[in-house]
Coordinates of C-alpha atoms in Angstrom, one line a residue:
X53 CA -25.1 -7.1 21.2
X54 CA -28.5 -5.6 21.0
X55 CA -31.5 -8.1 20.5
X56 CA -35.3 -7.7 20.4
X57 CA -37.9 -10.4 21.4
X58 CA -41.2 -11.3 19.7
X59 CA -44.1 -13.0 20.6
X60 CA -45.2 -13.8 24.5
X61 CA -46.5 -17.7 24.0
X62 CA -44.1 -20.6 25.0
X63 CA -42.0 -22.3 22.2
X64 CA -43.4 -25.3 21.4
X65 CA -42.1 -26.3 18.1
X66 CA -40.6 -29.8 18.8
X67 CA -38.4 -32.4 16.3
X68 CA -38.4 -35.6 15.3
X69 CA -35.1 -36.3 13.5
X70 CA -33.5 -33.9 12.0
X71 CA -35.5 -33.3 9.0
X72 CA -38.9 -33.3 10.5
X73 CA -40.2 -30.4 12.4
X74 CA -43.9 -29.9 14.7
X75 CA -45.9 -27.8 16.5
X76 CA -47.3 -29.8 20.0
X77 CA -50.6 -29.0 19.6
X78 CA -53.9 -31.1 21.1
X79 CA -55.0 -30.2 17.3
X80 CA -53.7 -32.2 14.3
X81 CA -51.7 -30.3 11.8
X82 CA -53.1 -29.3 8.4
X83 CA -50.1 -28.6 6.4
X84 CA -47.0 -29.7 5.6
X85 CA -44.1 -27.4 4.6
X86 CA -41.2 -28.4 2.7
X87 CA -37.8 -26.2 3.2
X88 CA -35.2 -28.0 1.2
X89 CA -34.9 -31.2 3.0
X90 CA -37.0 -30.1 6.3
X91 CA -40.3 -30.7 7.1
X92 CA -42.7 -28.5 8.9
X93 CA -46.1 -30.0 9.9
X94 CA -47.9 -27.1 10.8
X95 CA -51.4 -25.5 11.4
X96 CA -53.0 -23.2 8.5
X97 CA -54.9 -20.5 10.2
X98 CA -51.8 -18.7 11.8
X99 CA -49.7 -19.0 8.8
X100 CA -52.5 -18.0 6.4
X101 CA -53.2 -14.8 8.8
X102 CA -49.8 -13.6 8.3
X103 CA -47.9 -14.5 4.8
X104 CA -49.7 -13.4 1.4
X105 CA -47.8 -15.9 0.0
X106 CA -48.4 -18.7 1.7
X107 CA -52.1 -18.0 1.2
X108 CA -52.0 -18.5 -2.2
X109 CA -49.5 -21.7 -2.2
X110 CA -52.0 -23.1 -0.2
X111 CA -55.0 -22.2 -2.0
X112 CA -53.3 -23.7 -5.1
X113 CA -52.1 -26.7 -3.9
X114 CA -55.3 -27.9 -1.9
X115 CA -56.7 -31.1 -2.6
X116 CA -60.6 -30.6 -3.0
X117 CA -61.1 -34.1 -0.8
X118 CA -59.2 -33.4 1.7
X119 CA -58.0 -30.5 4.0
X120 CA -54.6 -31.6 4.3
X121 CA -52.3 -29.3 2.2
X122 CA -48.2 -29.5 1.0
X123 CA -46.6 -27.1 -0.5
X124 CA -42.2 -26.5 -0.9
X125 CA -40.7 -23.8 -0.6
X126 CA -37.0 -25.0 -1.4
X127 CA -35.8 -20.9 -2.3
X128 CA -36.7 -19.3 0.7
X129 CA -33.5 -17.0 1.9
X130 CA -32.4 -18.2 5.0
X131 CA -33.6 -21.7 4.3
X132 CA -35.3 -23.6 7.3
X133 CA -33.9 -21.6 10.2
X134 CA -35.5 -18.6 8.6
X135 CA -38.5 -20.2 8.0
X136 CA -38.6 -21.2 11.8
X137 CA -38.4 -17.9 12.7
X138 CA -41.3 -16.6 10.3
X139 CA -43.8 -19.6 11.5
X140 CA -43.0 -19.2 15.3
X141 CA -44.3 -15.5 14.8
X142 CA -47.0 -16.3 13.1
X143 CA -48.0 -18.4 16.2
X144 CA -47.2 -15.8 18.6
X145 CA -44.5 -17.7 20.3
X146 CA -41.1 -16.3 21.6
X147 CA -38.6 -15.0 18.7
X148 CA -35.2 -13.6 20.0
X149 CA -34.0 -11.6 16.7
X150 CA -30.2 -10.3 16.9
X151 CA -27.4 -9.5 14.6
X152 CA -26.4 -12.6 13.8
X153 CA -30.4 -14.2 12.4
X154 CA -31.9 -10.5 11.7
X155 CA -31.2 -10.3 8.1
X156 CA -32.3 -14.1 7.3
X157 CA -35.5 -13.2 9.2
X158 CA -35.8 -10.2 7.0
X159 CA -35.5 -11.8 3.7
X160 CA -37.4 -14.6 4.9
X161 CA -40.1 -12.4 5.9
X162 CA -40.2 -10.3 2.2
X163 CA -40.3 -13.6 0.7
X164 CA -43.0 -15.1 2.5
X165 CA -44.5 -11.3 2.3
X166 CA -45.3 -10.8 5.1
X167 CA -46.1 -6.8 5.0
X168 CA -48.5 -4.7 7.0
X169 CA -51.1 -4.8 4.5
X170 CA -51.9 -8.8 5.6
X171 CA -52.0 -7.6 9.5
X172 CA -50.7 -4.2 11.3
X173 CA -47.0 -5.2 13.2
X174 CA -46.8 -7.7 11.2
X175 CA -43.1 -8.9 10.7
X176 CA -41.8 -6.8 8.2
X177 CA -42.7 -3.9 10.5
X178 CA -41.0 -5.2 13.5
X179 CA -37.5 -6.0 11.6
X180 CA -37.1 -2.5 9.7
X181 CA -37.6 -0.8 13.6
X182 CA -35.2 -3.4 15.0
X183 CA -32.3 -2.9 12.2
X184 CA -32.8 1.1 12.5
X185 CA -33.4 1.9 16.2
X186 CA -30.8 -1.0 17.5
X187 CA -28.6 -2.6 14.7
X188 CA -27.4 0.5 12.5
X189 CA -26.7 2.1 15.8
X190 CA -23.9 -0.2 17.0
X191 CA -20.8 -1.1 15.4
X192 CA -20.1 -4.4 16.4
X193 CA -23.8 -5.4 15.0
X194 CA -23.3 -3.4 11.7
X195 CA -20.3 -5.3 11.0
X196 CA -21.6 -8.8 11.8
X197 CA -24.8 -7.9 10.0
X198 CA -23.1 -7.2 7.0
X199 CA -20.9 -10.6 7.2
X200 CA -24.3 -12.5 7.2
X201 CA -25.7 -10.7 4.1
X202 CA -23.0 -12.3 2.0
X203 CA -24.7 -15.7 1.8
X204 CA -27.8 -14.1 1.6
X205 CA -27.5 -12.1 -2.1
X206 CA -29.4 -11.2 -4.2
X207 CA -32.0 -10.8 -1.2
X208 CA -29.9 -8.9 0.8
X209 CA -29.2 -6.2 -1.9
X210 CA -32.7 -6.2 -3.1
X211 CA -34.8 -6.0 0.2
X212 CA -34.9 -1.9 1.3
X213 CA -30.9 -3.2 0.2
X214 CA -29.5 -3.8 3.3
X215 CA -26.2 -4.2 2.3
X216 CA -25.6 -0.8 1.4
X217 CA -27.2 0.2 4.7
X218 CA -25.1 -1.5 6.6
X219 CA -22.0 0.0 4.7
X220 CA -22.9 3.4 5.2
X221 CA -23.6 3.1 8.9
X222 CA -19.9 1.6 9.2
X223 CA -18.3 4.0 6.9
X224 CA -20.4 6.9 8.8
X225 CA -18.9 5.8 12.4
X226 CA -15.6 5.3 10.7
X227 CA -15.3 8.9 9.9
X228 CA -16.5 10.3 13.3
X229 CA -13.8 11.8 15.6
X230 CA -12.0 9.9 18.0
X231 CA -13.0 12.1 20.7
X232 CA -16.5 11.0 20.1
X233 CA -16.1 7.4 19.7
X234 CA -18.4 6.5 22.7
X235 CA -19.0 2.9 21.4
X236 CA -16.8 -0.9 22.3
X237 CA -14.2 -1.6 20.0
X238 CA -11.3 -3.9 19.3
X239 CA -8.2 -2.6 18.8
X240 CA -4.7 -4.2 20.1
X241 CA -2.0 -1.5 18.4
X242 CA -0.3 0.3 21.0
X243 CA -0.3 4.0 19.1
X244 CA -0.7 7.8 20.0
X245 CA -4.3 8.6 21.3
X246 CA -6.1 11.5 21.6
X247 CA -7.3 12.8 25.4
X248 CA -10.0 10.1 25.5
X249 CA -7.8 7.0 24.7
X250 CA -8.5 6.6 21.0
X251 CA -6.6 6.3 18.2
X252 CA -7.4 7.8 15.3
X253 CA -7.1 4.5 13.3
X254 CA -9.5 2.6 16.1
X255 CA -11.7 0.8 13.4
X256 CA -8.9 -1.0 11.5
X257 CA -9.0 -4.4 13.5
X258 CA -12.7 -4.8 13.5
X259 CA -12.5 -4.5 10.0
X260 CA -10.6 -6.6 9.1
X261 CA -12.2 -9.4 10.1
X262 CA -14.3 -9.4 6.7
X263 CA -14.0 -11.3 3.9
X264 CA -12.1 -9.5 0.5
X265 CA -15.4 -8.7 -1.2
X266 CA -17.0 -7.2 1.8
X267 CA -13.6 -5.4 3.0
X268 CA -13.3 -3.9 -0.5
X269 CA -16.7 -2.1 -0.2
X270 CA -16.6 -1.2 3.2
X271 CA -13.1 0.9 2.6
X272 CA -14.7 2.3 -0.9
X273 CA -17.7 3.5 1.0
X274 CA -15.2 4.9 3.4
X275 CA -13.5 7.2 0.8
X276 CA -16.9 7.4 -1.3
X277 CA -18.5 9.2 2.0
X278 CA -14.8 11.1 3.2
X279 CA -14.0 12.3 7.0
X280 CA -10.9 9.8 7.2
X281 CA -7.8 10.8 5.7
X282 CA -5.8 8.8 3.5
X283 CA -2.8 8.1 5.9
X284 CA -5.4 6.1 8.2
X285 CA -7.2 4.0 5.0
X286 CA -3.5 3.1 4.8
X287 CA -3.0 1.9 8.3
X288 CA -6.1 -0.4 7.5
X289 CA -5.0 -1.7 4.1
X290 CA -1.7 -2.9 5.7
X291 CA -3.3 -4.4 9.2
X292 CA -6.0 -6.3 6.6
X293 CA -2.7 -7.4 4.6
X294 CA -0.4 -8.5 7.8
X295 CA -4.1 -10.5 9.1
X296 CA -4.9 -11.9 5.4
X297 CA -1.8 -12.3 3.0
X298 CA 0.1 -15.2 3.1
X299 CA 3.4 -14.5 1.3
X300 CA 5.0 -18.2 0.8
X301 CA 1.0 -19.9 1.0
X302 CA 0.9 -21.9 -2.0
X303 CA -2.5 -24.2 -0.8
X304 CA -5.0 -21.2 -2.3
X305 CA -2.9 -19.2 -4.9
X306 CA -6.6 -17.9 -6.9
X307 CA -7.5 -16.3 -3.3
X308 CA -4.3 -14.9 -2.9
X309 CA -3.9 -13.3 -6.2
X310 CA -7.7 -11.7 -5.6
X311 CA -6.5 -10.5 -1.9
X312 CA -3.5 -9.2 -3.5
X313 CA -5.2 -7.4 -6.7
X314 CA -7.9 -6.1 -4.2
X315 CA -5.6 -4.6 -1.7
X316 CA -3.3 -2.5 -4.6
X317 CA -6.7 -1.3 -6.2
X318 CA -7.4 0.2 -2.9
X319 CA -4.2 2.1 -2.2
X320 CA -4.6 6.3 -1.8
X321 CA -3.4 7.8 -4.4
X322 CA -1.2 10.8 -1.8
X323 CA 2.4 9.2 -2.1
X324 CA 2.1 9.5 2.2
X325 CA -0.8 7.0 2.5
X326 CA 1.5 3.8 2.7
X327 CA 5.0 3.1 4.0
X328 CA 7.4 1.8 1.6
X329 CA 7.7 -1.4 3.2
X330 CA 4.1 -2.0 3.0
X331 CA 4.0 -1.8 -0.7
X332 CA 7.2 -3.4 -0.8
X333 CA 6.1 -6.7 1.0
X334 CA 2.9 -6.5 -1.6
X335 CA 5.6 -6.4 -4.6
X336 CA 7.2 -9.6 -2.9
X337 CA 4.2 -11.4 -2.7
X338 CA 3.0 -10.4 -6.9
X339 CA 5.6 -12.7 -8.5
X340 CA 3.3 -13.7 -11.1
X341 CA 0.8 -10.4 -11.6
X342 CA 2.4 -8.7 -14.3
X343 CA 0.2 -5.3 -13.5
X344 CA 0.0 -5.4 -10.2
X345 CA 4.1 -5.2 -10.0
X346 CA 4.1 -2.7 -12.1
X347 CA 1.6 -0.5 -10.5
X348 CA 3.8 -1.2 -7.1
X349 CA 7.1 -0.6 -8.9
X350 CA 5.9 3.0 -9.9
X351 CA 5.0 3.4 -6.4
X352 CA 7.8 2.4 -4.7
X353 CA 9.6 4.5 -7.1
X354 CA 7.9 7.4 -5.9
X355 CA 9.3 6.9 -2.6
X356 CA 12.1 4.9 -3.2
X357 CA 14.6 7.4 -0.3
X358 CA 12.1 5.6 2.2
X359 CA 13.5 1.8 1.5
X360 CA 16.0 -0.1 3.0
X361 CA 18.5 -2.3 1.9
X362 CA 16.5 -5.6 3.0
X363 CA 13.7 -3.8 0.7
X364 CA 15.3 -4.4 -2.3
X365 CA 16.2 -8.0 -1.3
X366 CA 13.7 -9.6 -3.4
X367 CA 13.8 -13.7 -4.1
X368 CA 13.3 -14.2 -7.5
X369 CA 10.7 -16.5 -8.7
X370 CA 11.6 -20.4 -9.5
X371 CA 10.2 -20.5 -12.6
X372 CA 13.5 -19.4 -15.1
X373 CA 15.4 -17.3 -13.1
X374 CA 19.0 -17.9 -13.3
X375 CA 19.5 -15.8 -9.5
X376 CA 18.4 -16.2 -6.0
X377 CA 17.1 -12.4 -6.1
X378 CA 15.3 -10.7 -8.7
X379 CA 17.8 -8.1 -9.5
X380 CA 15.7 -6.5 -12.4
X381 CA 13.0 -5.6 -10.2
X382 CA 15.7 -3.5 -8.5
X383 CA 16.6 -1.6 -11.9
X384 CA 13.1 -0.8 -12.2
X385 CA 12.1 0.8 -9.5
X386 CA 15.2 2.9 -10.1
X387 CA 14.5 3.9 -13.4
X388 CA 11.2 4.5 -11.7
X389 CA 12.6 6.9 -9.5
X390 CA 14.2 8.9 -11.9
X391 CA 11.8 9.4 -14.2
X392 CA 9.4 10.5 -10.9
X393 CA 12.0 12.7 -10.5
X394 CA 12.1 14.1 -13.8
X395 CA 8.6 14.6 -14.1
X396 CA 8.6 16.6 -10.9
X397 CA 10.8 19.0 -12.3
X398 CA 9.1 19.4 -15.8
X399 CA 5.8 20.3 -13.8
X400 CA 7.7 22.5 -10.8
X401 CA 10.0 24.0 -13.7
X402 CA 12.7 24.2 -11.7
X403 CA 15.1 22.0 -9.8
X404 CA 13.4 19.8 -7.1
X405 CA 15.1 18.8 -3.6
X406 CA 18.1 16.4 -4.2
X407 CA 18.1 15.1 -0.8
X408 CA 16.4 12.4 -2.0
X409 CA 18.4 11.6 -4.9
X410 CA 21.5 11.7 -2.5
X411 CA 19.7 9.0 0.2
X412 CA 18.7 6.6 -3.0
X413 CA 22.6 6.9 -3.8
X414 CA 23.6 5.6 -1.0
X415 CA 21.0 3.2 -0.7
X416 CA 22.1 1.9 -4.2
X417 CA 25.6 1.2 -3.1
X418 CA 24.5 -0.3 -0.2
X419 CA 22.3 -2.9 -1.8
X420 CA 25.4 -3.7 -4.3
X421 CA 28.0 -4.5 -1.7
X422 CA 25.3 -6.6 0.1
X423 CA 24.0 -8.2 -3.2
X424 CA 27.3 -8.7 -4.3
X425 CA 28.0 -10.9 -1.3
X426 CA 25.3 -12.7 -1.0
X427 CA 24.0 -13.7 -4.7
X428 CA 26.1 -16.4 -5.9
X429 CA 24.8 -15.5 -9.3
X430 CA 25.2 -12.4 -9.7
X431 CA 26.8 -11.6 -13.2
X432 CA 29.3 -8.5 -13.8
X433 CA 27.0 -7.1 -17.0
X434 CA 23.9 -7.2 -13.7
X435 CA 26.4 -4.4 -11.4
X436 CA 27.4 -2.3 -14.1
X437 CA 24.1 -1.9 -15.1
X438 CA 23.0 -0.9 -11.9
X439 CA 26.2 0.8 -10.8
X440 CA 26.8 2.9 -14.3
X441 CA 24.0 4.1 -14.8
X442 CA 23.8 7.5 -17.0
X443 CA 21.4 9.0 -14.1
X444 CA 24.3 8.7 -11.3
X445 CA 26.0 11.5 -12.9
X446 CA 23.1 13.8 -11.7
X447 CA 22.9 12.4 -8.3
X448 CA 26.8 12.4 -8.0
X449 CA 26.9 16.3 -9.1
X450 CA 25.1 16.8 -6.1
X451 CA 27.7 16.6 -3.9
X452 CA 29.2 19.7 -3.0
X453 CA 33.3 18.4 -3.2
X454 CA 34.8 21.6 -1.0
X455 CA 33.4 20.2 2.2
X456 CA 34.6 16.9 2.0
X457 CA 36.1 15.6 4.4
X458 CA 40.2 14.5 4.1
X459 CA 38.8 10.6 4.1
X460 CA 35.8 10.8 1.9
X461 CA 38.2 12.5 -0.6
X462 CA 40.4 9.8 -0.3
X463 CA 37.7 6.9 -0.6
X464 CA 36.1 9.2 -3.6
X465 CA 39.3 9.1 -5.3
X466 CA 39.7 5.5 -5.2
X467 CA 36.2 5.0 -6.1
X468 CA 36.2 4.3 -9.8
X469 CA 32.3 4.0 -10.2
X470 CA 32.5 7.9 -9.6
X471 CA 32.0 10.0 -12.9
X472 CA 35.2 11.6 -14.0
X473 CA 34.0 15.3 -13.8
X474 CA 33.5 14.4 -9.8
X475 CA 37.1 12.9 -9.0
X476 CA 38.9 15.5 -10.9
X477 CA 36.9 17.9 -8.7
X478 CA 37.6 16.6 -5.9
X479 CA 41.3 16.4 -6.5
X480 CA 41.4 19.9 -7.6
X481 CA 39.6 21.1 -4.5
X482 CA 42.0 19.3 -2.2
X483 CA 44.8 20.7 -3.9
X484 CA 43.6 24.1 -3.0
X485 CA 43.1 23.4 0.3
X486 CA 46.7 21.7 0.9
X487 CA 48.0 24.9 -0.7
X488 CA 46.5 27.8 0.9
X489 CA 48.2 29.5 3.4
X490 CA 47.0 31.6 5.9
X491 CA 49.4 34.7 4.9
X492 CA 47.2 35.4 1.9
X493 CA 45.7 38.9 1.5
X494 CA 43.1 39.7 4.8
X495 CA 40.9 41.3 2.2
X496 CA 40.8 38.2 0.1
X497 CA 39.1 40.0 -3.2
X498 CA 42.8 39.0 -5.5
X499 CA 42.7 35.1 -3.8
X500 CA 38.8 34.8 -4.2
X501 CA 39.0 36.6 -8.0
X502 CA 41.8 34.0 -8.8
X503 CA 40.0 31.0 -7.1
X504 CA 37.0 31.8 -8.9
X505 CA 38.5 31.5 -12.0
X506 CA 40.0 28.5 -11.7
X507 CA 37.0 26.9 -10.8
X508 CA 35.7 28.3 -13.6
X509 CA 38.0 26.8 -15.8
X510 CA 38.1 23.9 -14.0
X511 CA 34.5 23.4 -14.9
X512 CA 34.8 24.1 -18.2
X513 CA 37.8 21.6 -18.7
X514 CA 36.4 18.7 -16.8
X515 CA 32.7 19.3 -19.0
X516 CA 34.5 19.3 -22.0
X517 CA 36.4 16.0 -20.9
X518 CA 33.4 14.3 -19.9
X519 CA 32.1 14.8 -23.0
X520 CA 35.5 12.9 -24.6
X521 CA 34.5 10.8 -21.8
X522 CA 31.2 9.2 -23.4
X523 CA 32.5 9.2 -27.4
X524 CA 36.1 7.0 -26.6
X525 CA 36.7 4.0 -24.9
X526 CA 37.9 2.5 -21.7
X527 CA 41.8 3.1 -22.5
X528 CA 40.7 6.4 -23.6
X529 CA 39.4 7.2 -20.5
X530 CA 42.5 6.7 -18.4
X531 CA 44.4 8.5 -21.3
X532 CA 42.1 11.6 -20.5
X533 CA 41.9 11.4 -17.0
X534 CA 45.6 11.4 -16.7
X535 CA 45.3 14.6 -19.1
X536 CA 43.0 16.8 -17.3
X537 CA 44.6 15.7 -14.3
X538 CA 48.3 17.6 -16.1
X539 CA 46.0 20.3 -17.0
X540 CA 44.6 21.0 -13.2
X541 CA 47.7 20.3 -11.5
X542 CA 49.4 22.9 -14.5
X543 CA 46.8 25.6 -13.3
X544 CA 47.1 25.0 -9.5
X545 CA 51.6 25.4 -9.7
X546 CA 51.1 28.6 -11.7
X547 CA 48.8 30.4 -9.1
X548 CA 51.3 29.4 -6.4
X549 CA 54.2 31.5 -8.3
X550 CA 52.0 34.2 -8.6
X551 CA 51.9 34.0 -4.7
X552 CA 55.2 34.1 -4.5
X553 CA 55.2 30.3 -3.2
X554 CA 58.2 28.6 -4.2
X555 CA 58.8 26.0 -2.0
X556 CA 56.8 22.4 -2.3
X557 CA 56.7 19.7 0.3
X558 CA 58.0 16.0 -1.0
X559 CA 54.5 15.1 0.5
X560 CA 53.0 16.6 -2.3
X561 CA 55.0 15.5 -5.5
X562 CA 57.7 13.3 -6.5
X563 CA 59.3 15.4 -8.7
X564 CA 62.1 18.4 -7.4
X565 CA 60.8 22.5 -7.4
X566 CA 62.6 23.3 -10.5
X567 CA 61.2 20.7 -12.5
X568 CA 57.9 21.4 -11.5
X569 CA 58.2 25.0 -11.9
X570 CA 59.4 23.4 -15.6
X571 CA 56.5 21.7 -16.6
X572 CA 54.1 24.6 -15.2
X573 CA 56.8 26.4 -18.2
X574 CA 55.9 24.5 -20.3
X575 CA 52.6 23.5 -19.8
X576 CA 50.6 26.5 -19.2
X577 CA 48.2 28.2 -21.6
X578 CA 48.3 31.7 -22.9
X579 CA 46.2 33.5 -20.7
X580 CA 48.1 31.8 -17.8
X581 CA 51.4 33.3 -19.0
X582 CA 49.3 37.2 -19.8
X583 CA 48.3 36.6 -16.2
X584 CA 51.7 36.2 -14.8
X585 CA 53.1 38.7 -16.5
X586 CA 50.7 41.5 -15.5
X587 CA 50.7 40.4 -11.9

């Protein structure tokens, strides 16, 4: 810590209780000072040859009979410590001025006025080169000089506003390279370093060591000033959080809230700045901000393939909440996501990357078998919502259903949250496989032509029954399952006579050859039968 001393004379000032202070002098003091509820007995000629104010408190407040003067001063920053300060260098005697008592002294000294126009180096003077050639300089005294101008305001912004140079001297060494950082520091995190040993997030612990209110400005200056990109102001939002918020602490809930409302209005704007399960562990702890969830909802929804199942395990809050976890939070931040990703494609005009849609799939059914199991209350009308919704179709078309493998076919097919377009493709695909042979024509153009087709037509069959699908009912559904189902299978036993494949395993079906080849008879559509007879 840097410190500068003033003054060459032995301290003499001496106390009598703790509200009474003197100088020991062979000469009887002349004035009294009050500073709130301490005294100061004092001598007028070295106080009058260094404070324009105290030269005309005295002069006012001088009784004409006597020489014996008092005068308060209850508003002095600083209050008596300050004071001491001023009236020890106004005798000459040693001042030690660091960090920790240079900003009180400085106030103290505007106050009192106590400028260079009363006396050259007077203490003004002396203070301003102190702060600019020692204390801006270092970080450790910038930060503790700006945790003492907090009980020091207004003075502290008003006087050559301090404050804000303190800010930009932190916010200045913030944004230096790491490779430059030549200065001590405290920093615990055991992360990647440049060649040098620093990290480029080296600031974040010191930091957070300040109150809200200061942290707040400090970080704004940061990304007022730039240099520090928005990943790192990330790092240092969520060390301040895991220092500062208390998720279950009840004992202060007004401080918590402002920590809490604070630390969202600081969050980067890139989608990269902040994990998921940082801004997830700030939507646990807003139970009862209204905004601030919903600003984190849209966030998380942003980056809702980065959570985890245990994300999404949010308690509800006590007051009226008929389950142990908040399962509409959950259905927000999904609906979240998809309109994120429906926005996204508006402004790219054109289809965006679905891996993400596939990993928030998959997280979805993972957070239902596990929510399923352990919320007691957890209502039926609560997982089909979640389970049904209309924006699963999309994320279910994008699995491709030809390279499926034999048991994800068979766990798809049992899986009756699937859409019906996706298990009658998978069915039909499967088929196709189990019937291909390798004899088939090397050049493949009349298998590939006829495969094609089918697809084709498989498409269009299984669109048009999904479209039955969402106008009947939950019979009705079966009922048209079962149909396209005839309709595929129909298809697939008429390409195999064109092949000239007669023969079908009892592994397949049930029923004998010729009554199969009887209901493909009966069964298949005009331009099947103009097909078959061409070929």
């Amino acid at each position: 810590m840097k410190f500068m001393k003033l003054g060459t004379k032995p301290d003499s000032f001496q106390s009598d209780e703790d509200c009474i202070r003197y100088v020991a002098s062979d000469l009887a003091t002349d004035v009294v000072v009050n500073v709130e509820d301490v005294k100061f007995y004092l001598h007028k000629f070295p106080l009058l040859s260094k404070s324009a104010r105290l030269q005309k408190l005295i002069a006012a407040t001088v009784d004409e009979q006597s020489d014996a003067a008092e005068i308060n001063i209850p508003d002095i920053p600083g209050g008596p410590p300050a004071f001491e300060i001023c009236a020890k260098f106004c005798y000459g005697m040693t001042v030690t001025l660091n960090a920790y008592n240079v900003v009180a002294a400085r106030c103290a000294a505007e106050y009192l006025e106590m400028y260079e126009s009363i006396e050259s180096g007077n203490l003004v003077y002396k203070i301003e080169f102190f702060l600019n050639s020692s204390v801006f300089r270092s970080w450790k005294d910038s930060i503790i000089v700006l945790q003492t101008t907090r009980t020091l305001r207004p003075w502290s912004e008003d006087v050559k506003k301090i404050d804000v140079r303190c800010l930009e001297s932190i916010a200045s060494k913030a944004a230096v390279e790491p490779a430059r950082v030549d200065w001590s520091y405290t920093y615990n995190r055991r992360k990647v370093s440049n060649d040098n040993g620093v990290a480029r997030d080296w600031w974040v612990e010191d930091l957070a060591e300040l109150s809200i209110d200061l942290y707040k400005r400090v970080v704004s200056t940061i990304r007022r000033k730039g240099g520090v990109s928005p990943e790192v102001i990330g790092e240092a939002l969520e060390v301040y959080a895991a220092k500062r918020l208390q998720i279950d602490d009840d004992d202060d809930v007004d401080e918590q809230r402002c920590l809490l409302e604070t630390l969202v209005s600081l969050l980067p704007c890139e989608k990269q700045s902040v994990s998921c399960g940082f801004l997830v562990k700030l939507l646990k702890s807003s139970v009862s901000l209204e905004d601030v969830r919903r600003k984190l909802s849209r966030r998380i929804g942003e980056k809702l393939e980065e959570a985890s199942v245990d994300d999404l395990l949010i308690r509800a809050s006590s007051e009226g909440c008929e389950t142990v976890y908040d399962i509409d939070i959950v259905e927000t931040l999904i609906d979240e996501f998809i309109i994120t990703q429906t926005h996204k494609r508006d402004e790219l005009d054109c289809s965006v990357s679905d891996s993400s849609k596939t990993i928030v799939a998959k997280l979805i059914d993972g957070y239902l078998a596990e929510i399923s199991r352990i919320e007691p209350n957890f209502s039926t009308s609560k997982f089909i919502a979640i389970a049904e919704k209309s924006e699963k179709k999309s994320i279910c078309r994008l699995m491709d259903c030809r390279k499926l493998s034999p048991e994800a076919c068979a766990h798809a097919v049992k899986n009756e949250r699937l859409p019906l377009r996706v298990v009658v493709q998978i069915l039909f695909f499967e088929q196709v496989r189990a019937t291909a042979k390798p004899s088939l024509p090397a050049s493949g153009s009349h298998g590939s032509s006829r495969t094609t087709t089918e697809e084709e037509e498989c498409d269009s069959v299984t669109a048009t029954e999904e479209t039955t699908r969402d106008k009947t009912s939950s019979s009705e559904k079966t009922k048209a399952k079962g149909v396209v189902m005839s309709r595929i299978f129909s298809k697939l036993w008429a390409g195999k006579d064109r092949d000239g494949v007669g023969d079908v395993s009892s592994s397949d079906t049930s029923e004998s050859p010729g009554s199969a080849t009887t209901t493909v008879d009966d069964k298949s559509t005009p331009s099947t039968r103009r097909r078959r007879s061409s070929s």
